[in-house]
Amino acid sequence: MPVSESPGVVRVTAPNASAYTFTGTNSFLLGHERLALVDPGPADAAHAAALRAAIGGRPVSAILLTHTHRDHSASAAAWAKELAAPLWFGGPHRLSRPLRRFELNPIRNSCDWDLVPDRTLSDGEGIMAGDLAITVYATPGHCANHLAFGVAGTEVLLSGDHVMGWNSTLVSVPDGSMADYLASLDRLIALPYRRYLPAHGGPIADGPTHASALKAHRRLRNSQVIAAVRDGARRIGQVVGCIYPQQPAKVRFAARLTITAHIEYLEASGDLTVHRRLFGTRLSLPR
């Protein structure tokens, strides 16, 4: 069912609820008489029908993506063909850093590697999304090509997966980067937008305050990782067990991904020593 979030901004939520997508991926229609479609979401017949009904025959000038994880982009090429609309996003999917020897990207299958934009959006540029003016903001961290979209002359920011109200954001290296994620939080906090519309979950009334709380949460996790190693944890799984002792397996898998990103961040800052071997990673505090 379409939900009007602000003048010219309508949300349609896909029925792909899960432990990682909450109630589903939010697609947005921007504009009034002429539209842009943001994050068309999964290839799902019911969601496609809901989007067609919300579009209501109005022309669609472009399809925008906040990023190229498949729960946002899997149907993008089909929509581009159906609507004869170009695809605009922050460039093909790419890693935040090169793979190390023998390293795998644990969320490789969730990424849309083959999708190529008709136009690569750049940080800070102003564009017309349908008949609505928006500004593009590069917000890497969750993944390297993540973007947020600010609606000009309003307090509304489409924050994608970078800031969500229902949960903290998954940062999985090397697809994402904790250093980039924290820097992008600072970027959003400094912008003049207060009402965030995330790609999962409902609107966030005071986005900068919520983003500041997420930053504090990440700083706490950094401290918890260091404390766990100080108390004797030497492997990533042991750190995860210290911080998330009661979480089910599916949640613990996501937790391990993000804790690994924290460990990499702490290694780069000199607060943790990481010894990578073929059969595992060993952690210690700097001497």
PDB file of C-alpha atoms in Angstrom:
ATOM      1  CA  MET A   1       0.000   0.000   0.000  1.00  0.00           C
ATOM      2  CA  PRO A   2       1.490   3.405  -0.966  1.00  0.00           C
ATOM      3  CA  VAL A   3       2.327   5.749   1.917  1.00  0.00           C
ATOM      4  CA  SER A   4       2.795   9.491   1.360  1.00  0.00           C
ATOM      5  CA  GLU A   5       5.869  10.501   3.370  1.00  0.00           C
ATOM      6  CA  SER A   6       6.010  14.145   2.278  1.00  0.00           C
ATOM      7  CA  PRO A   7       4.860  16.202  -0.741  1.00  0.00           C
ATOM      8  CA  GLY A   8       6.127  14.373  -3.795  1.00  0.00           C
ATOM      9  CA  VAL A   9       7.558  11.397  -1.876  1.00  0.00           C
ATOM     10  CA  VAL A  10       5.604   8.123  -1.755  1.00  0.00           C
ATOM     11  CA  ARG A  11       6.826   4.869  -0.177  1.00  0.00           C
ATOM     12  CA  VAL A  12       5.884   1.381  -1.371  1.00  0.00           C
ATOM     13  CA  THR A  13       7.324  -1.472   0.730  1.00  0.00           C
ATOM     14  CA  ALA A  14       8.218  -4.765  -0.932  1.00  0.00           C
ATOM     15  CA  PRO A  15       6.997  -8.027   0.664  1.00  0.00           C
ATOM     16  CA  ASN A  16      10.528  -9.354   1.279  1.00  0.00           C
ATOM     17  CA  ALA A  17      10.552  -9.196   5.085  1.00  0.00           C
ATOM     18  CA  SER A  18      13.473 -11.042   6.720  1.00  0.00           C
ATOM     19  CA  ALA A  19      15.960 -10.843   9.552  1.00  0.00           C
ATOM     20  CA  TYR A  20      18.053  -8.567   7.321  1.00  0.00           C
ATOM     21  CA  THR A  21      15.363  -6.472   5.601  1.00  0.00           C
ATOM     22  CA  PHE A  22      12.925  -5.930   8.523  1.00  0.00           C
ATOM     23  CA  THR A  23       9.430  -5.418   7.016  1.00  0.00           C
ATOM     24  CA  GLY A  24      10.856  -5.283   3.476  1.00  0.00           C
ATOM     25  CA  THR A  25      12.707  -2.984   1.101  1.00  0.00           C
ATOM     26  CA  ASN A  26      11.208   0.485   0.718  1.00  0.00           C
ATOM     27  CA  SER A  27      10.839   1.708  -2.851  1.00  0.00           C
ATOM     28  CA  PHE A  28      10.149   5.422  -3.298  1.00  0.00           C
ATOM     29  CA  LEU A  29       8.405   7.415  -5.998  1.00  0.00           C
ATOM     30  CA  LEU A  30       9.676  10.989  -6.224  1.00  0.00           C
ATOM     31  CA  GLY A  31       7.743  13.715  -8.013  1.00  0.00           C
ATOM     32  CA  HIS A  32       4.229  14.777  -8.850  1.00  0.00           C
ATOM     33  CA  GLU A  33       3.282  14.712 -12.546  1.00  0.00           C
ATOM     34  CA  ARG A  34       6.623  13.229 -13.587  1.00  0.00           C
ATOM     35  CA  LEU A  35       8.353  10.647 -11.383  1.00  0.00           C
ATOM     36  CA  ALA A  36      11.605   8.947 -10.499  1.00  0.00           C
ATOM     37  CA  LEU A  37      11.637   5.438  -8.997  1.00  0.00           C
ATOM     38  CA  VAL A  38      14.178   4.870  -6.206  1.00  0.00           C
ATOM     39  CA  ASP A  39      15.264   1.337  -5.221  1.00  0.00           C
ATOM     40  CA  PRO A  40      12.691  -0.761  -7.119  1.00  0.00           C
ATOM     41  CA  GLY A  41      13.644  -3.721  -4.939  1.00  0.00           C
ATOM     42  CA  PRO A  42      13.347  -7.466  -5.510  1.00  0.00           C
ATOM     43  CA  ALA A  43      11.872  -9.143  -8.578  1.00  0.00           C
ATOM     44  CA  ASP A  44       8.496  -9.787  -6.982  1.00  0.00           C
ATOM     45  CA  ALA A  45       5.195  -9.803  -8.896  1.00  0.00           C
ATOM     46  CA  ALA A  46       3.104  -8.379  -6.045  1.00  0.00           C
ATOM     47  CA  HIS A  47       5.572  -5.538  -5.479  1.00  0.00           C
ATOM     48  CA  ALA A  48       5.690  -4.799  -9.201  1.00  0.00           C
ATOM     49  CA  ALA A  49       1.889  -4.579  -9.292  1.00  0.00           C
ATOM     50  CA  ALA A  50       1.872  -2.217  -6.303  1.00  0.00           C
ATOM     51  CA  LEU A  51       4.464   0.020  -7.944  1.00  0.00           C
ATOM     52  CA  ARG A  52       2.550   0.127 -11.224  1.00  0.00           C
ATOM     53  CA  ALA A  53      -0.608   1.119  -9.376  1.00  0.00           C
ATOM     54  CA  ALA A  54       1.241   3.857  -7.468  1.00  0.00           C
ATOM     55  CA  ILE A  55       2.855   5.159 -10.663  1.00  0.00           C
ATOM     56  CA  GLY A  56      -0.587   5.362 -12.188  1.00  0.00           C
ATOM     57  CA  GLY A  57       0.552   5.784 -15.766  1.00  0.00           C
ATOM     58  CA  ARG A  58       2.657   8.876 -15.053  1.00  0.00           C
ATOM     59  CA  PRO A  59       5.968   9.138 -16.940  1.00  0.00           C
ATOM     60  CA  VAL A  60       9.078   7.957 -15.081  1.00  0.00           C
ATOM     61  CA  SER A  61      12.207   9.888 -16.015  1.00  0.00           C
ATOM     62  CA  ALA A  62      14.791   7.723 -14.226  1.00  0.00           C
ATOM     63  CA  ILE A  63      15.357   4.800 -11.888  1.00  0.00           C
ATOM     64  CA  LEU A  64      17.712   5.646  -9.041  1.00  0.00           C
ATOM     65  CA  LEU A  65      19.524   3.254  -6.714  1.00  0.00           C
ATOM     66  CA  THR A  66      20.949   4.036  -3.304  1.00  0.00           C
ATOM     67  CA  HIS A  67      23.272   1.049  -3.873  1.00  0.00           C
ATOM     68  CA  THR A  68      23.561  -2.292  -5.625  1.00  0.00           C
ATOM     69  CA  HIS A  69      22.659  -4.909  -3.050  1.00  0.00           C
ATOM     70  CA  ARG A  70      20.093  -7.134  -4.703  1.00  0.00           C
ATOM     71  CA  ASP A  71      17.244  -6.486  -2.268  1.00  0.00           C
ATOM     72  CA  HIS A  72      17.315  -2.943  -3.727  1.00  0.00           C
ATOM     73  CA  SER A  73      18.364  -3.532  -7.321  1.00  0.00           C
ATOM     74  CA  ALA A  74      17.319  -6.996  -8.529  1.00  0.00           C
ATOM     75  CA  SER A  75      14.359  -5.635 -10.516  1.00  0.00           C
ATOM     76  CA  ALA A  76      16.066  -2.453 -11.721  1.00  0.00           C
ATOM     77  CA  ALA A  77      16.984  -3.654 -15.219  1.00  0.00           C
ATOM     78  CA  ALA A  78      13.475  -5.003 -15.829  1.00  0.00           C
ATOM     79  CA  TRP A  79      11.923  -1.711 -14.706  1.00  0.00           C
ATOM     80  CA  ALA A  80      14.313   0.269 -16.890  1.00  0.00           C
ATOM     81  CA  LYS A  81      13.128  -1.758 -19.879  1.00  0.00           C
ATOM     82  CA  GLU A  82       9.429  -1.579 -18.967  1.00  0.00           C
ATOM     83  CA  LEU A  83       9.442   2.158 -18.311  1.00  0.00           C
ATOM     84  CA  ALA A  84      12.024   3.078 -20.966  1.00  0.00           C
ATOM     85  CA  ALA A  85      13.821   4.936 -18.166  1.00  0.00           C
ATOM     86  CA  PRO A  86      17.589   5.211 -17.602  1.00  0.00           C
ATOM     87  CA  LEU A  87      19.359   3.737 -14.573  1.00  0.00           C
ATOM     88  CA  TRP A  88      21.193   6.246 -12.366  1.00  0.00           C
ATOM     89  CA  PHE A  89      23.399   5.230  -9.437  1.00  0.00           C
ATOM     90  CA  GLY A  90      26.890   5.496  -8.024  1.00  0.00           C
ATOM     91  CA  GLY A  91      28.675   3.221 -10.464  1.00  0.00           C
ATOM     92  CA  PRO A  92      28.922  -0.568 -10.768  1.00  0.00           C
ATOM     93  CA  HIS A  93      29.195  -2.563  -7.582  1.00  0.00           C
ATOM     94  CA  ARG A  94      32.737  -2.601  -6.239  1.00  0.00           C
ATOM     95  CA  LEU A  95      34.580  -3.622  -3.094  1.00  0.00           C
ATOM     96  CA  SER A  96      35.690  -1.072  -0.518  1.00  0.00           C
ATOM     97  CA  ARG A  97      39.181  -2.540  -0.702  1.00  0.00           C
ATOM     98  CA  PRO A  98      40.859  -5.327  -2.718  1.00  0.00           C
ATOM     99  CA  LEU A  99      40.494  -8.916  -1.585  1.00  0.00           C
ATOM    100  CA  ARG A 100      43.446 -10.286   0.350  1.00  0.00           C
ATOM    101  CA  ARG A 101      45.053 -13.543  -0.695  1.00  0.00           C
ATOM    102  CA  PHE A 102      42.629 -16.446  -0.085  1.00  0.00           C
ATOM    103  CA  GLU A 103      39.939 -13.995   1.112  1.00  0.00           C
ATOM    104  CA  LEU A 104      36.313 -14.288   0.010  1.00  0.00           C
ATOM    105  CA  ASN A 105      33.569 -11.676   0.019  1.00  0.00           C
ATOM    106  CA  PRO A 106      31.007 -13.273   2.391  1.00  0.00           C
ATOM    107  CA  ILE A 107      28.063 -11.390   0.862  1.00  0.00           C
ATOM    108  CA  ARG A 108      29.118 -11.762  -2.764  1.00  0.00           C
ATOM    109  CA  ASN A 109      25.821 -13.376  -3.772  1.00  0.00           C
ATOM    110  CA  SER A 110      23.848 -10.444  -2.352  1.00  0.00           C
ATOM    111  CA  CYS A 111      25.582  -7.976  -4.671  1.00  0.00           C
ATOM    112  CA  ASP A 112      24.454  -6.949  -8.170  1.00  0.00           C
ATOM    113  CA  TRP A 113      27.794  -7.197  -9.961  1.00  0.00           C
ATOM    114  CA  ASP A 114      26.514  -7.014 -13.538  1.00  0.00           C
ATOM    115  CA  LEU A 115      24.358  -3.897 -13.297  1.00  0.00           C
ATOM    116  CA  VAL A 116      25.818  -0.879 -15.117  1.00  0.00           C
ATOM    117  CA  PRO A 117      24.373   2.641 -14.801  1.00  0.00           C
ATOM    118  CA  ASP A 118      23.319   4.717 -17.764  1.00  0.00           C
ATOM    119  CA  ARG A 119      24.508   7.657 -15.686  1.00  0.00           C
ATOM    120  CA  THR A 120      26.947   7.535 -12.758  1.00  0.00           C
ATOM    121  CA  LEU A 121      25.826   9.924 -10.055  1.00  0.00           C
ATOM    122  CA  SER A 122      28.491  12.045  -8.370  1.00  0.00           C
ATOM    123  CA  ASP A 123      28.740  13.363  -4.840  1.00  0.00           C
ATOM    124  CA  GLY A 124      27.162  16.787  -4.420  1.00  0.00           C
ATOM    125  CA  GLU A 125      25.471  17.030  -7.801  1.00  0.00           C
ATOM    126  CA  GLY A 126      21.926  18.292  -8.117  1.00  0.00           C
ATOM    127  CA  ILE A 127      19.565  16.358 -10.370  1.00  0.00           C
ATOM    128  CA  MET A 128      15.896  16.291 -11.271  1.00  0.00           C
ATOM    129  CA  ALA A 129      14.151  13.165 -10.012  1.00  0.00           C
ATOM    130  CA  GLY A 130      10.933  13.331 -11.972  1.00  0.00           C
ATOM    131  CA  ASP A 131       9.856  16.922 -11.329  1.00  0.00           C
ATOM    132  CA  LEU A 132      11.546  17.009  -7.896  1.00  0.00           C
ATOM    133  CA  ALA A 133      15.002  18.514  -7.362  1.00  0.00           C
ATOM    134  CA  ILE A 134      17.345  16.393  -5.233  1.00  0.00           C
ATOM    135  CA  THR A 135      20.996  16.481  -4.199  1.00  0.00           C
ATOM    136  CA  VAL A 136      23.201  13.377  -4.329  1.00  0.00           C
ATOM    137  CA  TYR A 137      25.437  12.535  -1.353  1.00  0.00           C
ATOM    138  CA  ALA A 138      28.067   9.803  -1.455  1.00  0.00           C
ATOM    139  CA  THR A 139      27.756   7.776   1.765  1.00  0.00           C
ATOM    140  CA  PRO A 140      30.086   4.780   1.453  1.00  0.00           C
ATOM    141  CA  GLY A 141      30.394   2.335   4.332  1.00  0.00           C
ATOM    142  CA  HIS A 142      27.584  -0.189   4.004  1.00  0.00           C
ATOM    143  CA  CYS A 143      29.049  -0.641   0.533  1.00  0.00           C
ATOM    144  CA  ALA A 144      31.354   1.421  -1.648  1.00  0.00           C
ATOM    145  CA  ASN A 145      28.783   2.865  -4.062  1.00  0.00           C
ATOM    146  CA  HIS A 146      26.129   3.824  -1.490  1.00  0.00           C
ATOM    147  CA  LEU A 147      24.314   7.138  -2.025  1.00  0.00           C
ATOM    148  CA  ALA A 148      21.776   9.198  -0.085  1.00  0.00           C
ATOM    149  CA  PHE A 149      19.357  11.619  -1.729  1.00  0.00           C
ATOM    150  CA  GLY A 150      18.288  14.936  -0.186  1.00  0.00           C
ATOM    151  CA  VAL A 151      15.050  16.526  -1.394  1.00  0.00           C
ATOM    152  CA  ALA A 152      15.840  20.160  -2.164  1.00  0.00           C
ATOM    153  CA  GLY A 153      14.108  22.790  -0.028  1.00  0.00           C
ATOM    154  CA  THR A 154      12.894  20.212   2.509  1.00  0.00           C
ATOM    155  CA  GLU A 155      14.158  18.358   5.588  1.00  0.00           C
ATOM    156  CA  VAL A 156      13.772  14.990   3.834  1.00  0.00           C
ATOM    157  CA  LEU A 157      16.720  12.695   3.121  1.00  0.00           C
ATOM    158  CA  LEU A 158      16.463   9.221   1.591  1.00  0.00           C
ATOM    159  CA  SER A 159      19.140   7.509   3.680  1.00  0.00           C
ATOM    160  CA  GLY A 160      19.133   4.065   2.031  1.00  0.00           C
ATOM    161  CA  ASP A 161      20.760   1.432   4.228  1.00  0.00           C
ATOM    162  CA  HIS A 162      23.226   3.892   5.734  1.00  0.00           C
ATOM    163  CA  VAL A 163      20.875   5.025   8.532  1.00  0.00           C
ATOM    164  CA  MET A 164      17.877   2.892   9.487  1.00  0.00           C
ATOM    165  CA  GLY A 165      15.550   3.197  12.440  1.00  0.00           C
ATOM    166  CA  TRP A 166      14.942  -0.492  13.117  1.00  0.00           C
ATOM    167  CA  ASN A 167      18.535  -1.696  13.439  1.00  0.00           C
ATOM    168  CA  SER A 168      22.162  -0.751  13.017  1.00  0.00           C
ATOM    169  CA  THR A 169      23.599  -1.152   9.530  1.00  0.00           C
ATOM    170  CA  LEU A 170      25.487  -4.246   8.431  1.00  0.00           C
ATOM    171  CA  VAL A 171      29.070  -3.417   7.489  1.00  0.00           C
ATOM    172  CA  SER A 172      30.751  -6.443   5.934  1.00  0.00           C
ATOM    173  CA  VAL A 173      34.366  -6.172   4.774  1.00  0.00           C
ATOM    174  CA  PRO A 174      35.606  -6.045   2.103  1.00  0.00           C
ATOM    175  CA  ASP A 175      32.234  -5.120   0.581  1.00  0.00           C
ATOM    176  CA  GLY A 176      31.898  -2.311   3.118  1.00  0.00           C
ATOM    177  CA  SER A 177      34.221  -0.309   5.367  1.00  0.00           C
ATOM    178  CA  MET A 178      33.768   0.760   8.982  1.00  0.00           C
ATOM    179  CA  ALA A 179      36.032   3.782   8.524  1.00  0.00           C
ATOM    180  CA  ASP A 180      33.943   4.917   5.551  1.00  0.00           C
ATOM    181  CA  TYR A 181      30.723   4.207   7.438  1.00  0.00           C
ATOM    182  CA  LEU A 182      31.710   6.402  10.403  1.00  0.00           C
ATOM    183  CA  ALA A 183      32.900   9.195   8.100  1.00  0.00           C
ATOM    184  CA  SER A 184      29.603   9.065   6.204  1.00  0.00           C
ATOM    185  CA  LEU A 185      27.657   9.303   9.462  1.00  0.00           C
ATOM    186  CA  ASP A 186      29.554  12.503  10.257  1.00  0.00           C
ATOM    187  CA  ARG A 187      28.710  13.760   6.777  1.00  0.00           C
ATOM    188  CA  LEU A 188      24.976  13.226   7.210  1.00  0.00           C
ATOM    189  CA  ILE A 189      24.931  14.665  10.718  1.00  0.00           C
ATOM    190  CA  ALA A 190      26.346  17.928   9.345  1.00  0.00           C
ATOM    191  CA  LEU A 191      23.732  18.228   6.569  1.00  0.00           C
ATOM    192  CA  PRO A 192      20.530  20.286   6.982  1.00  0.00           C
ATOM    193  CA  TYR A 193      18.142  17.306   6.684  1.00  0.00           C
ATOM    194  CA  ARG A 194      16.244  16.167   9.760  1.00  0.00           C
ATOM    195  CA  ARG A 195      13.650  13.660   8.513  1.00  0.00           C
ATOM    196  CA  TYR A 196      15.290  10.495   7.206  1.00  0.00           C
ATOM    197  CA  LEU A 197      13.438   7.977   5.046  1.00  0.00           C
ATOM    198  CA  PRO A 198      15.422   4.719   5.216  1.00  0.00           C
ATOM    199  CA  ALA A 199      15.274   1.805   2.809  1.00  0.00           C
ATOM    200  CA  HIS A 200      14.042  -0.502   5.586  1.00  0.00           C
ATOM    201  CA  GLY A 201      11.617   0.528   8.306  1.00  0.00           C
ATOM    202  CA  GLY A 202       9.661   3.696   8.937  1.00  0.00           C
ATOM    203  CA  PRO A 203      10.721   7.360   8.890  1.00  0.00           C
ATOM    204  CA  ILE A 204      13.205   8.731  11.414  1.00  0.00           C
ATOM    205  CA  ALA A 205      11.915  12.025  12.823  1.00  0.00           C
ATOM    206  CA  ASP A 206      15.291  13.376  14.001  1.00  0.00           C
ATOM    207  CA  GLY A 207      17.826  11.852  11.663  1.00  0.00           C
ATOM    208  CA  PRO A 208      20.989  13.618  12.874  1.00  0.00           C
ATOM    209  CA  THR A 209      20.309  12.678  16.503  1.00  0.00           C
ATOM    210  CA  HIS A 210      19.673   9.076  15.482  1.00  0.00           C
ATOM    211  CA  ALA A 211      22.831   9.044  13.343  1.00  0.00           C
ATOM    212  CA  SER A 212      24.792  10.363  16.323  1.00  0.00           C
ATOM    213  CA  ALA A 213      23.416   7.514  18.442  1.00  0.00           C
ATOM    214  CA  LEU A 214      24.500   5.011  15.785  1.00  0.00           C
ATOM    215  CA  LYS A 215      27.982   6.506  15.829  1.00  0.00           C
ATOM    216  CA  ALA A 216      28.106   6.184  19.623  1.00  0.00           C
ATOM    217  CA  HIS A 217      26.966   2.564  19.277  1.00  0.00           C
ATOM    218  CA  ARG A 218      29.824   1.827  16.878  1.00  0.00           C
ATOM    219  CA  ARG A 219      32.297   3.476  19.246  1.00  0.00           C
ATOM    220  CA  LEU A 220      30.960   1.266  22.027  1.00  0.00           C
ATOM    221  CA  ARG A 221      31.473  -1.820  19.848  1.00  0.00           C
ATOM    222  CA  ASN A 222      35.079  -0.752  19.250  1.00  0.00           C
ATOM    223  CA  SER A 223      35.590  -0.568  23.018  1.00  0.00           C
ATOM    224  CA  GLN A 224      33.924  -3.948  23.507  1.00  0.00           C
ATOM    225  CA  VAL A 225      36.190  -5.578  20.928  1.00  0.00           C
ATOM    226  CA  ILE A 226      39.286  -4.224  22.663  1.00  0.00           C
ATOM    227  CA  ALA A 227      37.943  -5.330  26.062  1.00  0.00           C
ATOM    228  CA  ALA A 228      37.242  -8.839  24.769  1.00  0.00           C
ATOM    229  CA  VAL A 229      40.803  -9.175  23.454  1.00  0.00           C
ATOM    230  CA  ARG A 230      42.169  -7.764  26.706  1.00  0.00           C
ATOM    231  CA  ASP A 231      40.182 -10.459  28.539  1.00  0.00           C
ATOM    232  CA  GLY A 232      41.698 -13.234  26.454  1.00  0.00           C
ATOM    233  CA  ALA A 233      39.696 -13.516  23.218  1.00  0.00           C
ATOM    234  CA  ARG A 234      42.132 -14.320  20.429  1.00  0.00           C
ATOM    235  CA  ARG A 235      39.855 -15.236  17.547  1.00  0.00           C
ATOM    236  CA  ILE A 236      37.001 -13.394  15.874  1.00  0.00           C
ATOM    237  CA  GLY A 237      34.468 -16.028  16.958  1.00  0.00           C
ATOM    238  CA  GLN A 238      35.544 -15.619  20.579  1.00  0.00           C
ATOM    239  CA  VAL A 239      35.063 -11.845  20.343  1.00  0.00           C
ATOM    240  CA  VAL A 240      31.599 -12.341  18.840  1.00  0.00           C
ATOM    241  CA  GLY A 241      30.721 -14.760  21.654  1.00  0.00           C
ATOM    242  CA  CYS A 242      31.763 -12.207  24.273  1.00  0.00           C
ATOM    243  CA  ILE A 243      29.704  -9.394  22.770  1.00  0.00           C
ATOM    244  CA  TYR A 244      26.679 -11.396  21.531  1.00  0.00           C
ATOM    245  CA  PRO A 245      26.384 -14.369  23.922  1.00  0.00           C
ATOM    246  CA  GLN A 246      22.647 -14.998  23.438  1.00  0.00           C
ATOM    247  CA  GLN A 247      22.047 -14.280  19.748  1.00  0.00           C
ATOM    248  CA  PRO A 248      20.657 -16.968  17.386  1.00  0.00           C
ATOM    249  CA  ALA A 249      22.902 -18.349  14.638  1.00  0.00           C
ATOM    250  CA  LYS A 250      21.496 -16.185  11.820  1.00  0.00           C
ATOM    251  CA  VAL A 251      21.984 -12.974  13.797  1.00  0.00           C
ATOM    252  CA  ARG A 252      25.385 -14.110  15.016  1.00  0.00           C
ATOM    253  CA  PHE A 253      26.522 -14.565  11.398  1.00  0.00           C
ATOM    254  CA  ALA A 254      25.699 -10.912  10.651  1.00  0.00           C
ATOM    255  CA  ALA A 255      27.317  -9.908  13.944  1.00  0.00           C
ATOM    256  CA  ARG A 256      30.521 -11.683  12.956  1.00  0.00           C
ATOM    257  CA  LEU A 257      30.616  -9.770   9.681  1.00  0.00           C
ATOM    258  CA  THR A 258      30.296  -6.407  11.412  1.00  0.00           C
ATOM    259  CA  ILE A 259      32.715  -7.312  14.230  1.00  0.00           C
ATOM    260  CA  THR A 260      35.248  -8.211  11.548  1.00  0.00           C
ATOM    261  CA  ALA A 261      34.770  -4.706  10.133  1.00  0.00           C
ATOM    262  CA  HIS A 262      35.363  -3.250  13.601  1.00  0.00           C
ATOM    263  CA  ILE A 263      38.532  -5.335  13.962  1.00  0.00           C
ATOM    264  CA  GLU A 264      39.831  -4.048  10.633  1.00  0.00           C
ATOM    265  CA  TYR A 265      39.051  -0.479  11.703  1.00  0.00           C
ATOM    266  CA  LEU A 266      40.874  -0.942  15.022  1.00  0.00           C
ATOM    267  CA  GLU A 267      43.833  -2.502  13.241  1.00  0.00           C
ATOM    268  CA  ALA A 268      44.123   0.525  10.942  1.00  0.00           C
ATOM    269  CA  SER A 269      43.941   2.895  13.919  1.00  0.00           C
ATOM    270  CA  GLY A 270      46.710   0.995  15.728  1.00  0.00           C
ATOM    271  CA  ASP A 271      44.481  -0.142  18.603  1.00  0.00           C
ATOM    272  CA  LEU A 272      44.564  -3.830  17.697  1.00  0.00           C
ATOM    273  CA  THR A 273      47.124  -6.193  16.198  1.00  0.00           C
ATOM    274  CA  VAL A 274      45.809  -8.725  13.708  1.00  0.00           C
ATOM    275  CA  HIS A 275      47.823 -11.782  12.643  1.00  0.00           C
ATOM    276  CA  ARG A 276      46.279 -13.321   9.515  1.00  0.00           C
ATOM    277  CA  ARG A 277      47.098 -16.925   8.784  1.00  0.00           C
ATOM    278  CA  LEU A 278      45.788 -19.434   6.259  1.00  0.00           C
ATOM    279  CA  PHE A 279      43.729 -21.237   8.896  1.00  0.00           C
ATOM    280  CA  GLY A 280      42.463 -18.286  10.900  1.00  0.00           C
ATOM    281  CA  THR A 281      43.053 -14.851  12.347  1.00  0.00           C
ATOM    282  CA  ARG A 282      44.668 -14.226  15.721  1.00  0.00           C
ATOM    283  CA  LEU A 283      44.118 -11.008  17.673  1.00  0.00           C
ATOM    284  CA  SER A 284      46.210  -9.238  20.279  1.00  0.00           C
ATOM    285  CA  LEU A 285      46.697  -5.804  21.764  1.00  0.00           C
ATOM    286  CA  PRO A 286      49.666  -3.713  20.633  1.00  0.00           C
ATOM    287  CA  ARG A 287      52.669  -3.891  22.932  1.00  0.00           C
TER     288      ARG A 287
END
